[in-house]
Coordinates of C-alpha atoms and ligand atoms in Angstrom, one line a residue:
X953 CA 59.1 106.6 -96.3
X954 CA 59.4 108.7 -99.2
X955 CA 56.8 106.9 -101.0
X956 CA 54.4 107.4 -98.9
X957 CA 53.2 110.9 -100.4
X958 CA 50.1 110.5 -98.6
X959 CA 50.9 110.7 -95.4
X960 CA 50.9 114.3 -95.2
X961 CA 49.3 115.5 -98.5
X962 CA 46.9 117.6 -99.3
X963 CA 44.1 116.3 -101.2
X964 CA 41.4 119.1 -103.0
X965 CA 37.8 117.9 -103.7
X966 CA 37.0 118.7 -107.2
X967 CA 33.1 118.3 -107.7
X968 CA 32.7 117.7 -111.5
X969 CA 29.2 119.4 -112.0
X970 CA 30.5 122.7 -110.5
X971 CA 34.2 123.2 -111.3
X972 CA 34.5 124.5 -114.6
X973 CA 31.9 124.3 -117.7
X974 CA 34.1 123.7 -121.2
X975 CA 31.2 123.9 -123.3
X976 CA 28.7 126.4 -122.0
X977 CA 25.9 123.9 -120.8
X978 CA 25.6 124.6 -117.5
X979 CA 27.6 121.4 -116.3
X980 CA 30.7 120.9 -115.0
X981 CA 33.0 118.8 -117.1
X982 CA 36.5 116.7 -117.8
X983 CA 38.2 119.1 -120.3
X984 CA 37.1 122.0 -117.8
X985 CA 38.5 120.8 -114.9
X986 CA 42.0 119.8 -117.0
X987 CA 42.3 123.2 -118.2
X988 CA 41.6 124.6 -114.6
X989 CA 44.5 122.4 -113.3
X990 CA 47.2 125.2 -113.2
X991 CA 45.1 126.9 -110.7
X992 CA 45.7 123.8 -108.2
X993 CA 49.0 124.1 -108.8
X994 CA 49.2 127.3 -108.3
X995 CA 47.1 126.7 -104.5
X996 CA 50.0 124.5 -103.9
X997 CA 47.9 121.0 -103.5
X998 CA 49.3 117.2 -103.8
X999 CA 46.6 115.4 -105.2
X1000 CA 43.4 115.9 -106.3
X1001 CA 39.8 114.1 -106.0
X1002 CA 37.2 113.8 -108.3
X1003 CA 33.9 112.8 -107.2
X1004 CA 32.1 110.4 -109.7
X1005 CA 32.3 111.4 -113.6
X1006 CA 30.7 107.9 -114.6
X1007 CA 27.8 107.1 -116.7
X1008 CA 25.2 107.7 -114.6
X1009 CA 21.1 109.1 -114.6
X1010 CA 22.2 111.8 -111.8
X1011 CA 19.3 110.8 -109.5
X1012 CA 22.2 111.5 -106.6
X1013 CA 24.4 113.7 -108.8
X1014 CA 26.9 110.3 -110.1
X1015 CA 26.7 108.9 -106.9
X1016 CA 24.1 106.6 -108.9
X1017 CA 26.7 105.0 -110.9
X1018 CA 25.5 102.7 -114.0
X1019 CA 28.4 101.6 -115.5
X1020 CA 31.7 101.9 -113.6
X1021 CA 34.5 101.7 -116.3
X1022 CA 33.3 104.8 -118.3
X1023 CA 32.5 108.4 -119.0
X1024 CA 29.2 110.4 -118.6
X1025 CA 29.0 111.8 -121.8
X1026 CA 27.8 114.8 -119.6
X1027 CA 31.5 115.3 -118.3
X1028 CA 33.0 114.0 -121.7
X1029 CA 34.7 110.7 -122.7
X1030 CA 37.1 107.7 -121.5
X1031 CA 39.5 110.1 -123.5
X1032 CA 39.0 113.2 -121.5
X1033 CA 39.5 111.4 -118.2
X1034 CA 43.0 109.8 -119.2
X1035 CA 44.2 113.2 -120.1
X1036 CA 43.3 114.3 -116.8
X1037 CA 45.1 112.3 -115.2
X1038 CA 48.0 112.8 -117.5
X1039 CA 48.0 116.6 -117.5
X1040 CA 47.9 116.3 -113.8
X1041 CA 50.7 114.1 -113.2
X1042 CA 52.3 116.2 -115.6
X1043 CA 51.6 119.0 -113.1
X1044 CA 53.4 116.9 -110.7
X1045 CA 49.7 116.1 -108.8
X1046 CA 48.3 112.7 -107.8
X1047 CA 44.8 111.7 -109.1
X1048 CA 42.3 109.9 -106.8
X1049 CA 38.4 108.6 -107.6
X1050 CA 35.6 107.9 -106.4
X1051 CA 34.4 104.6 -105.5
X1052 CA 30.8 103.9 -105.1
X1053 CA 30.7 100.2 -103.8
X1054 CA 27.6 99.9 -102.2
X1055 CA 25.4 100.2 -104.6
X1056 CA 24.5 100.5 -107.7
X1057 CA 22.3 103.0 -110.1
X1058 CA 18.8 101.0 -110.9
X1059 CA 20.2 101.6 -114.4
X1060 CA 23.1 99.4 -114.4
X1061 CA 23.0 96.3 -116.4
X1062 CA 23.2 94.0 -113.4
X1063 CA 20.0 95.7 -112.0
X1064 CA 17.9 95.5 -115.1
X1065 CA 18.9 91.9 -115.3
X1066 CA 17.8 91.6 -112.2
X1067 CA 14.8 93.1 -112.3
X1068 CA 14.0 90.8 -115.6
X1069 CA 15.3 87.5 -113.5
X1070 CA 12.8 85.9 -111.2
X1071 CA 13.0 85.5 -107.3
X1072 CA 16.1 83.5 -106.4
X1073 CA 18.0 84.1 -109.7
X1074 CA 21.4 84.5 -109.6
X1075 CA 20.7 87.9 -111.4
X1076 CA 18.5 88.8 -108.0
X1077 CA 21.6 87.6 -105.5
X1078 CA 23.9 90.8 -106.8
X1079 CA 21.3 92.9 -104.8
X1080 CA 19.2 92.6 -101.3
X1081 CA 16.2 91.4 -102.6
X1082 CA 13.6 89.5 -100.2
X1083 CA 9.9 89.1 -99.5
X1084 CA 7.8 91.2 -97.4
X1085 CA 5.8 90.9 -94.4
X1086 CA 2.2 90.9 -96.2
X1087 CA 1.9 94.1 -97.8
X1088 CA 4.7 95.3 -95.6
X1089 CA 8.5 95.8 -96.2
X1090 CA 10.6 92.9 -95.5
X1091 CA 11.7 95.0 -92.2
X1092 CA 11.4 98.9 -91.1
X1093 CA 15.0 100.1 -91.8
X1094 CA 14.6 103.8 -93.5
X1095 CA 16.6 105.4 -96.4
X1096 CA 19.3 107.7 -95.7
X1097 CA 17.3 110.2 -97.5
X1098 CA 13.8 109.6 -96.2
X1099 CA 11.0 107.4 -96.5
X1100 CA 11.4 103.4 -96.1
X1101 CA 15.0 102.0 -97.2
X1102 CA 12.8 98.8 -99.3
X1103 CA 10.9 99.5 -102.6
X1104 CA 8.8 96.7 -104.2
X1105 CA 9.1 95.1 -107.6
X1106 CA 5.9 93.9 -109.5
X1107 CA 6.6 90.4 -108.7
X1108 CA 6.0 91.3 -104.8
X1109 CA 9.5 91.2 -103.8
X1110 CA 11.4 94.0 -102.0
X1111 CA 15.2 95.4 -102.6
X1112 CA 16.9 97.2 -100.1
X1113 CA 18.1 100.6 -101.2
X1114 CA 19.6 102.6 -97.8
X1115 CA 19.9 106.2 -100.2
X1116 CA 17.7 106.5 -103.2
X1117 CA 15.1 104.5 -104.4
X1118 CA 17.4 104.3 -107.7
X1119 CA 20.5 103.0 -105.6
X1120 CA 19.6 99.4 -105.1
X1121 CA 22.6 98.3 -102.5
X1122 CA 24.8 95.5 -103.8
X1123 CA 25.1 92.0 -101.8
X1124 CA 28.7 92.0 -100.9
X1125 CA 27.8 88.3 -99.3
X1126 CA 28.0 87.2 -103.4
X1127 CA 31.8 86.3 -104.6
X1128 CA 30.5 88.1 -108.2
X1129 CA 29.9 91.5 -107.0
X1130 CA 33.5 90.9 -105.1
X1131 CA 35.3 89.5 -108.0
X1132 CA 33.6 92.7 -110.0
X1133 CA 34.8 95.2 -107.8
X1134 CA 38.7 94.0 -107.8
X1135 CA 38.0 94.5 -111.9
X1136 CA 36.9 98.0 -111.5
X1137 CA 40.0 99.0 -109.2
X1138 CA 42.6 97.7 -111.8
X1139 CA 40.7 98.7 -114.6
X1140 CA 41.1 102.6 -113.2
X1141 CA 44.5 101.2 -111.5
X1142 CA 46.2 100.4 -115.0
X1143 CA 44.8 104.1 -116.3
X1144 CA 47.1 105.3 -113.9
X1145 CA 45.0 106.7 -110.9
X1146 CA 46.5 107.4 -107.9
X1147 CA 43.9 105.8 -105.7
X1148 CA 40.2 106.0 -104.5
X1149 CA 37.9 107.5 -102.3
X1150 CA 35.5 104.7 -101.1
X1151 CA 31.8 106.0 -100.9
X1152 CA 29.9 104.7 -97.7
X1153 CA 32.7 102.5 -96.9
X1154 CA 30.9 101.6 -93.4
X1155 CA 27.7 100.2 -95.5
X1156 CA 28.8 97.7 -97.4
X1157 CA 28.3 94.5 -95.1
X1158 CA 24.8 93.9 -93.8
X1159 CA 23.8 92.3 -90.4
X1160 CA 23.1 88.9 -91.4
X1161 CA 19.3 88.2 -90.4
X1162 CA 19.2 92.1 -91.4
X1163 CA 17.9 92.6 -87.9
X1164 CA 14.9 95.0 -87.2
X1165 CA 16.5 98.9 -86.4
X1166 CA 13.2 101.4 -86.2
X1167 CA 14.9 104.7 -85.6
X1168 CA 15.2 107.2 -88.0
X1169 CA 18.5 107.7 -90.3
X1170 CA 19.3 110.7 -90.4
X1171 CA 20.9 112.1 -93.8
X1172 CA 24.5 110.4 -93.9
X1173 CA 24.4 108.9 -90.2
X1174 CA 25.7 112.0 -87.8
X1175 CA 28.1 109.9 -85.6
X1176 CA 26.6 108.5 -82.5
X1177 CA 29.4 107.4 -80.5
X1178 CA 27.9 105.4 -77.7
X1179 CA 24.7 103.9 -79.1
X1180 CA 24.1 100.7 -80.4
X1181 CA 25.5 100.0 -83.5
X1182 CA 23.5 99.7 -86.3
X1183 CA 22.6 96.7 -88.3
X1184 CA 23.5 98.5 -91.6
X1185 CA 26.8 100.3 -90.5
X1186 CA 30.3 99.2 -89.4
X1187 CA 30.0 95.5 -89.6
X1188 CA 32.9 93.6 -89.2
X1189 CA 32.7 92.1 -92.2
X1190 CA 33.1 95.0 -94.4
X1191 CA 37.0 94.6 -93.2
X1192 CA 38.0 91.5 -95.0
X1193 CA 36.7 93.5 -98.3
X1194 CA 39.5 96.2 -97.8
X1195 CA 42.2 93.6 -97.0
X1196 CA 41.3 92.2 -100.7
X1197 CA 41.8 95.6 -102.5
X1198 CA 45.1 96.5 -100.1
X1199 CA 46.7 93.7 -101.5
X1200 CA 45.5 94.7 -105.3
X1201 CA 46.8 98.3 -104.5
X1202 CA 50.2 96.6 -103.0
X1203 CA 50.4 95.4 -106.3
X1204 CA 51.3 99.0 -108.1
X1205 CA 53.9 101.1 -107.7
X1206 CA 54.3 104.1 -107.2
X1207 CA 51.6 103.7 -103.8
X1208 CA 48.1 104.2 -104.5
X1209 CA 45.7 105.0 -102.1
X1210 CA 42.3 104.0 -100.0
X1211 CA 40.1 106.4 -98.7
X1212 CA 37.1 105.3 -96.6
X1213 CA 34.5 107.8 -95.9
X1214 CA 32.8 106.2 -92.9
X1215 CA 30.4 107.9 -90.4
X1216 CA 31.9 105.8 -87.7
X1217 CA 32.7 106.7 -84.5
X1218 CA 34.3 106.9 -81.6
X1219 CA 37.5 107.3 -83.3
X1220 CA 39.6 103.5 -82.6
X1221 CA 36.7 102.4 -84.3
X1222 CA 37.3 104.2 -86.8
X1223 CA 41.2 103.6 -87.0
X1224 CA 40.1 99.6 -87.1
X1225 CA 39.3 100.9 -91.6
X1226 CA 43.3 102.2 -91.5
X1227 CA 45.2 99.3 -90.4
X1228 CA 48.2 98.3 -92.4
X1229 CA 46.5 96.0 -94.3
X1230 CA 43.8 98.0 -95.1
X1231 CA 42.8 101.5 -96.4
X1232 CA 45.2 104.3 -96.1
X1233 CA 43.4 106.8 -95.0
X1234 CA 39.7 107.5 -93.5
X1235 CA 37.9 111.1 -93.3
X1236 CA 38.1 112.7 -89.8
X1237 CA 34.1 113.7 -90.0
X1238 CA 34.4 114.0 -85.9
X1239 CA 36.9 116.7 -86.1
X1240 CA 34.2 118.6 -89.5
X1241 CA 31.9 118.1 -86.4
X1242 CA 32.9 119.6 -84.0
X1243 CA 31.9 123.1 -82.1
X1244 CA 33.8 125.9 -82.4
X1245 CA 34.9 126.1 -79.2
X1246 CA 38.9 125.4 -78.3
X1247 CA 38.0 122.4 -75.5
X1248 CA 35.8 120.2 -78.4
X1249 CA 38.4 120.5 -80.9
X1250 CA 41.4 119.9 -78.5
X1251 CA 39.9 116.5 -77.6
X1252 CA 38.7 115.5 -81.0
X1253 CA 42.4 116.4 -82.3
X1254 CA 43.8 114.0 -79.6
X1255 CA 41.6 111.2 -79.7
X1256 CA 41.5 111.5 -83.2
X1257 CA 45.5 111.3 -83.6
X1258 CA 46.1 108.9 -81.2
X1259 CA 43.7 106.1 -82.6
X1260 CA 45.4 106.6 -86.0
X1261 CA 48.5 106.6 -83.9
X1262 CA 47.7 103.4 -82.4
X1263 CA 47.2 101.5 -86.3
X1264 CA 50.2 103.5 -87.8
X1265 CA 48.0 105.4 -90.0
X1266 CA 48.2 109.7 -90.8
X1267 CA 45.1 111.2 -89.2
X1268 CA 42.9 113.5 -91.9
X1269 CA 41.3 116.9 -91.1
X1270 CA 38.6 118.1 -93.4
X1271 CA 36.2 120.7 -93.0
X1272 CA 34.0 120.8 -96.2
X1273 CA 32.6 118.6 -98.7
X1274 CA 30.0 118.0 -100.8
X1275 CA 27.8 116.7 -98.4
X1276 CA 27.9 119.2 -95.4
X1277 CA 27.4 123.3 -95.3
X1278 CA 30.1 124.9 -96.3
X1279 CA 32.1 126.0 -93.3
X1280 CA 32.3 129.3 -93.8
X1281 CA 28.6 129.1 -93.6
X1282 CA 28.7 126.2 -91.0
X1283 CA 31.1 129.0 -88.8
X1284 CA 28.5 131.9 -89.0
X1285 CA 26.0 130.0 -86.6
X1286 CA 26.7 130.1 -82.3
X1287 CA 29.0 127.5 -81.4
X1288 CA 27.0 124.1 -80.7
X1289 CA 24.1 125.0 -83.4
X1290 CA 24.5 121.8 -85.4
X1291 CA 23.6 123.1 -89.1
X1292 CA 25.0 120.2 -91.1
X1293 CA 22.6 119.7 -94.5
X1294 CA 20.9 122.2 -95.7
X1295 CA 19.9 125.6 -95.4
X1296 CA 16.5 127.4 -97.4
X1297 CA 15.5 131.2 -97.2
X1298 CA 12.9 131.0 -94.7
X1299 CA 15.8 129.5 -91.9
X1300 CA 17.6 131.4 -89.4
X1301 CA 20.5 133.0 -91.8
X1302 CA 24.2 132.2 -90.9
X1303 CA 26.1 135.6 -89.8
X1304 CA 27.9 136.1 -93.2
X1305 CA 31.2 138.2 -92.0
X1306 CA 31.6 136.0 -88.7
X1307 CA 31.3 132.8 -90.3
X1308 CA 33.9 133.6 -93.0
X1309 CA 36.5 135.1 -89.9
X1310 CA 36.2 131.6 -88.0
X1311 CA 36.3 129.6 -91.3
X1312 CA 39.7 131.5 -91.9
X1313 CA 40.7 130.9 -88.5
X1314 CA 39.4 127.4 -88.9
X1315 CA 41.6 126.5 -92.1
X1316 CA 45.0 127.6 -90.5
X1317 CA 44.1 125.4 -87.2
X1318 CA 43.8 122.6 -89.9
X1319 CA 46.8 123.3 -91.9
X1320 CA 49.1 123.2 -89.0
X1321 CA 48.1 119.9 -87.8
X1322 CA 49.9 116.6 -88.5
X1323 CA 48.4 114.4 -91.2
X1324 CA 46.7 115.0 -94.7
X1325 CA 44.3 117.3 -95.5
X1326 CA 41.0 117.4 -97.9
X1327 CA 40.2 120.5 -98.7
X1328 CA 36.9 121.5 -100.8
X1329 CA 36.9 123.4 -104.3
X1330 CA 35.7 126.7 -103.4
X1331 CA 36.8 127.0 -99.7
X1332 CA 40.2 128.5 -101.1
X1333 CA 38.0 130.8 -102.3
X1334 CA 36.1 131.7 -98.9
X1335 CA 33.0 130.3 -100.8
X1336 CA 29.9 130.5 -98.7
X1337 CA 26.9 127.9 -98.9
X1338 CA 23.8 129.2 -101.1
X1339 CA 21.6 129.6 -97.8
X1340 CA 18.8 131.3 -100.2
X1341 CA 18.5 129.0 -103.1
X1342 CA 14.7 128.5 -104.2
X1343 CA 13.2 125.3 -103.5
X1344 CA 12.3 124.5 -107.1
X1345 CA 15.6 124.3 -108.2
X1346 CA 17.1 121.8 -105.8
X1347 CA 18.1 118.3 -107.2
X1348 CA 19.1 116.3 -103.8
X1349 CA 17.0 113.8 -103.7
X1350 CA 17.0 114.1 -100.0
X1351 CA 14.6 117.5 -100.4
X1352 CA 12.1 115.3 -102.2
X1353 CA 12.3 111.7 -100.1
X1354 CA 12.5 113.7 -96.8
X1355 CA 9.0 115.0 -97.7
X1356 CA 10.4 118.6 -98.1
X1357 CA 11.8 118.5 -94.5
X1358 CA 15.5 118.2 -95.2
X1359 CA 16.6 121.2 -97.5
X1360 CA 19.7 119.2 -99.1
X1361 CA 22.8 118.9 -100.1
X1362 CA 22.4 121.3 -103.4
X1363 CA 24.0 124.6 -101.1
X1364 CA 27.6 123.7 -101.0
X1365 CA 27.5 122.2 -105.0
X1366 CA 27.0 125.5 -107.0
X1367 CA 29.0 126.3 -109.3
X1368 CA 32.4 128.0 -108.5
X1369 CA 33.1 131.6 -109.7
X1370 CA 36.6 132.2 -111.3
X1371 CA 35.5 135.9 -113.0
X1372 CA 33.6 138.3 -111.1
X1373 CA 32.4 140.0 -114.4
X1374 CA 31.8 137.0 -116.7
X1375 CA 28.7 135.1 -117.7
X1376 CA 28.6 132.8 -115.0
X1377 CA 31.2 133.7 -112.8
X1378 CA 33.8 132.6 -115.8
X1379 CA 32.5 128.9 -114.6
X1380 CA 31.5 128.6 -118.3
X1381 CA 31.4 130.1 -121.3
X1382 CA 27.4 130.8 -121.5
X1383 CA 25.4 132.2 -118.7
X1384 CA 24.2 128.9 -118.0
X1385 CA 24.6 127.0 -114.6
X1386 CA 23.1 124.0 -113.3
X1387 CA 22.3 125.5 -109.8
X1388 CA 21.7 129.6 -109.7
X1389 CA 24.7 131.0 -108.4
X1390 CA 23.7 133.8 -105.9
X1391 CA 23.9 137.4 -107.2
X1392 CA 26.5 138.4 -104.9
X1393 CA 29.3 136.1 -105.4
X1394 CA 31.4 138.2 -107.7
X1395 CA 33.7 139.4 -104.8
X1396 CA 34.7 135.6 -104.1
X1397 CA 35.9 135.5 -107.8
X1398 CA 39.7 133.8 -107.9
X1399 CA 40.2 137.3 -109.9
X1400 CA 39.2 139.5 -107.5
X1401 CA 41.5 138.0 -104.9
X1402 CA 44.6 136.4 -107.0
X1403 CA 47.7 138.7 -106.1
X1404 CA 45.5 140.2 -103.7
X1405 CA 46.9 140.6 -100.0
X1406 CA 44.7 139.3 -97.3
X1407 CA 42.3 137.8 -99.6
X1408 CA 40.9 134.1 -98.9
X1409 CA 42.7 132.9 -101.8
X1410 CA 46.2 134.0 -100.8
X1411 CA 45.9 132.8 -97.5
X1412 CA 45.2 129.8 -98.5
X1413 CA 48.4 129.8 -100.7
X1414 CA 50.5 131.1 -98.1
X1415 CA 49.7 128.5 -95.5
X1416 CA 49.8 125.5 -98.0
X1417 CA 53.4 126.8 -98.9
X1418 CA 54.7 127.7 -95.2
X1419 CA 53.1 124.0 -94.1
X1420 CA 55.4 122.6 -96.9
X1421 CA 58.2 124.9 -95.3
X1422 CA 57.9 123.6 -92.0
X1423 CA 57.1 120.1 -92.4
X1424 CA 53.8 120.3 -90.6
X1425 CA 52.7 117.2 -92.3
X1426 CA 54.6 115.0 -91.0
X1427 CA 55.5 116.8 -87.4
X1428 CA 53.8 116.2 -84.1
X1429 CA 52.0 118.1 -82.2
X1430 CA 52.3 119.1 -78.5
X1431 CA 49.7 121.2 -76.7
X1432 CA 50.5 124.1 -74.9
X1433 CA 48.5 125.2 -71.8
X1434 CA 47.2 128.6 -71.9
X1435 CA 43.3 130.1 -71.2
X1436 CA 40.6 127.8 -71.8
X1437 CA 39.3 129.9 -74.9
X1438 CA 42.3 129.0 -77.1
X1439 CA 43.5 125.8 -79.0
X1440 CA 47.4 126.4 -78.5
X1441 CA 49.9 123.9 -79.7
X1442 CA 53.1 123.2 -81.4
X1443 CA 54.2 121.5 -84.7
X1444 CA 57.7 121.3 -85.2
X1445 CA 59.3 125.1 -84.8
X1446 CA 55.8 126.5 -85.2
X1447 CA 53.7 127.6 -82.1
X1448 CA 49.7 128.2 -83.8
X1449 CA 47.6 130.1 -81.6
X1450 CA 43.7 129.9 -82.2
X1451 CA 41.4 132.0 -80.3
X1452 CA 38.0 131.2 -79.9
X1453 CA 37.0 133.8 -77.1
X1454 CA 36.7 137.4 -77.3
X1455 CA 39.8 138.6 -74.9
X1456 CA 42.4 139.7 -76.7
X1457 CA 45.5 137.7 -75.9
X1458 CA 49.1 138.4 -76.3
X1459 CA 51.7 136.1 -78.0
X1460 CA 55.2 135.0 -76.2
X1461 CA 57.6 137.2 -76.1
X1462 CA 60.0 137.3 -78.8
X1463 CA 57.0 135.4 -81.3
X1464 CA 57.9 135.5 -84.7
X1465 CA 54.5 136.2 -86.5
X1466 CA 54.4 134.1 -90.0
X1467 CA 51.0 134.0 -90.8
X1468 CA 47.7 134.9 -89.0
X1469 CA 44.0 134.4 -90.5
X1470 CA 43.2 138.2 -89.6
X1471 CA 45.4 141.1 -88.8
X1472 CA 46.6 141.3 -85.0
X1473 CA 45.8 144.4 -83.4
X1474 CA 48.1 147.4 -82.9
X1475 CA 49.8 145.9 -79.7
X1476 CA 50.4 142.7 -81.4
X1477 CA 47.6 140.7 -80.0
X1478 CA 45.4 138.6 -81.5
X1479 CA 42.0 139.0 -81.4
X1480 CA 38.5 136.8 -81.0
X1481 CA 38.4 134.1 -84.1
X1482 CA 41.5 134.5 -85.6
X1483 CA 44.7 132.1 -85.9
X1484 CA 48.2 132.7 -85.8
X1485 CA 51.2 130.7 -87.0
X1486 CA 54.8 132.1 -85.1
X1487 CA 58.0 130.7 -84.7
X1488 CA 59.4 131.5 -80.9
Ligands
GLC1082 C1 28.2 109.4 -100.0 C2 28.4 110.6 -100.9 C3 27.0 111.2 -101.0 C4 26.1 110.2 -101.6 C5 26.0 109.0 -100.8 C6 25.3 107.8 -101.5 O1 27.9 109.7 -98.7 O2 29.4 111.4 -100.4 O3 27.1 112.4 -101.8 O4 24.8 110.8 -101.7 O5 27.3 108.5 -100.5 O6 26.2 107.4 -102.6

């Protein structure tokens, strides 16, 4: 199956605010992240994503998307973007977007119109509009980022909005908004993307009567493997929508790609979005879950690879995005504290050196599994979240909805630093930056750790190229018994040790050592939270 690249690629998160500033204001843009491309290659990545770059008021950073076949002039033009794309196939690197199905920004066209059109119009049918109880929303369902999911229009009806009050959620019951959506995919399709990421791919199909569901959401679900399931999420329906854009991808050659982030769980529920005639690939947000501790990520590894198994489909690892702590901040908490969104000043602080030793640890458990991996820009860098970050600056729109209760997303986006001694980190040309960048980031610069053994950066490098090496993509992996405290398995020739205890333990006789996280110790053993790759 040579043409199925993404089977065991390696796929790097570019956030466009906070990658690289071409013209000094602060904000991440297009031309930026093309001249920034080398330094991908360089990492030794397959394919990139970029998260939304469309026209857009940024009241959820793009995610608010108002017209989907176009440029924010913010990150540059139509232009810009095809260039990107060609400079990084040129590069010899696949180019995913982002998809943002279920819904819309309150700015796009369809939304005004609807907000002009009368109850019942056509123009109100694109969206979930409906009447109230009284004076009270139509039913008690609650936005992802606080307060009531329905907001009311001056004519006394209600839309239904499950994020922001600006992202009025799309009826995917309507044939329009389905016909609309094939458009958008070949639109970006005949530009020459390599695929999409599909935003809240889980959301898309309401329960019909849109029954009553009174608990809380919290921010982006948390996976709740045994409750009931929720009106909103994981419908059945939402299937037969990715069976329609299979067979438009099936249409292009070379293969193009689905990616569904869903917060479903348990895992064959999952696998159900990754059947053949469906999306490609879906985040593995169990395994970003899970505790740092070797008997939670040995069974979420297995379940995990045997319900892809089961549907044919790679399994993903990630451990960062743009929507969680970073995990080298995530890491620096006891194992089991669940620190997911958000992090101020006045909250217990994440142990700094600890958390980046496991998060090294972490990455070359995750490189050595089978499958494809998403890796988030920054991580290569050892980038910690922002954990100090001063209220008044924070744009998540989950700060304000949650009533100043859920600190936000705004720690993992700052920008990234390239220069330890330039204005901004070398993110830009100017001093400017759209989210302070803490004072002490110099030494995570790509400057101060290019050619520089042991450094974040190199590791990162290394293990990307000895995973290519080895074929540890597309292996399988076998566990090997050993002492409750480490994850111990093999992929292929490669044996990868990971302990998570503090005894020191000592590798097979005759282990070939080809990469570890941290330095072993003098007697060849490796020590509390660090990994090691060997050939025996
Ligand atoms: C997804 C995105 C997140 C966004 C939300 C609403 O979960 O990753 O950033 O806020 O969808 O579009």
């Amino acid at each position: 199956m040579p043409n199925e690249w993404w089977r065991d690629a390696v796929i790097y998160q570019v956030y466009p605010r906070s990658f690289a500033d071409s013209d000094g204001d602060g904000m991440g843009d297009l031309p930026g992240i093309t001249g920034r491309l080398p330094h991908l290659k360089q990492l030794g990545i397959d394919a990139v994503w970029l998260s939304p770059f469309y026209p857009s008021p940024q009241h959820d950073a793009g995610y608010d998307v108002a017209d989907y076949r176009s440029v924010d002039p913010r990150f540059g033009y139509l232009g810009d973007a095809d260039k990107l794309v060609t400079e990084a196939h040129h590069l010899g690197l696949k180019f995913i977007v982002d998809l943002v199905p279920n819904h819309t920004s309150s700015e796009h066209a369809w939304f005004q119109a609807a907000l002009a059109a009368s109850p019942g119009s056509p123009e109100r049918e694109r969206y979930i509009f409906r009447d109230g109880r009284g004076d009270q929303p139509p039913n008690s369902w609650t936005s992802m980022f606080g307060g009531s999911a329905w907001e009311r229009v001056p004519d006394g009806q209600w839309y239904l909005h499950l994020f922001d009050v600006s992202q009025p959620d799309l009826n995917w019951g309507n044939p329009e908004v389905r016909a609309e959506f094939t458009g958008i995919l070949r639109f970006w399709l005949d530009r020459g993307v390599d695929g999409f990421r599909v935003d809240v791919a889980h959301g898309l199909i309401k329960e019909a009567t849109l029954a009553e569901w009174t608990q809380p959401s919290a921010i982006l679900g948390g996976l709740d493997p045994v409750g009931p399931r929720p009106p909103m999420w994981d419908q059945d329906g939402v299937h037969e929508i990715y069976q329609e854009w299979r067979a438009v991808l099936n249409e292009y050659e070379p293969a193009r790609i689905l990616v569904a982030e869903a917060w479903v769980a348990p895992a064959d529920r999952l696998a159900r979005y990754v059947r053949p005639d469906e999306m490609h690939q879906a985040f593995n947000f169990e395994y970003l879950e899970a505790p740092w501790r070797a008997a939670d990520l040995r069974k979420v590894i297995s379940s995990t690879l045997a319900a892809n198994d089961s549907v044919g489909a790679p399994t993903t690892w990630v451990l960062s995005n743009h929507d969680v702590v970073r995990h080298a901040s995530r890491l620096g908490y006891p194992a089991g504290t669940r620190r997911m969104n958000g992090i101020g000043a006045d909250d217990p602080q994440p142990d700094a050196g600890l958390g980046l030793r496991r998060a090294r640890a972490a990455t070359l458990q995750m490189l050595a599994l089978p499958g494809s991996v998403y890796l988030y820009q920054g991580e290569e860098l050892g980038l910690p979240e922002h954990t100090t970050m001063p209220d008044e600056v924070r744009e998540d729109p989950a700060w304000k909805r949650s009533g100043h209760t859920e600190r936000g997303r705004d720690g993992c986006r700052v920008p990234i630093p390239w220069e330890a001694d330039a204005p901004s980190y070398g993110f830009g040309p100017s001093d400017a930056s759209w989210l302070p960048q803490p004072a002490t980031w110099a030494e995570f610069a790509l400057d101060r750790q290019a050619g520089v053994p042991g450094s974040t950066w190199e590791l990162y490098r290394r293990a990307l190229s000895l995973r290519n090496e080895h074929g540890l993509g597309r292996g399988t992996l076998t566990w090997q018994e050993t002492s409750s405290d480490v994850l111990a398995f093999r992929n292929g020739d490669v044996l990868v040790l990971s302990n998570l205890g503090k005894s020191l333990v000592a590798l097979p006789a005759g282990a070939r050592v080809l990469l570890t996280s941290e330095p072993l110790d003098a007697d060849g053993r490796l020590p509390g939270d660090v990994t090691v790759w060997a050939v025996v």
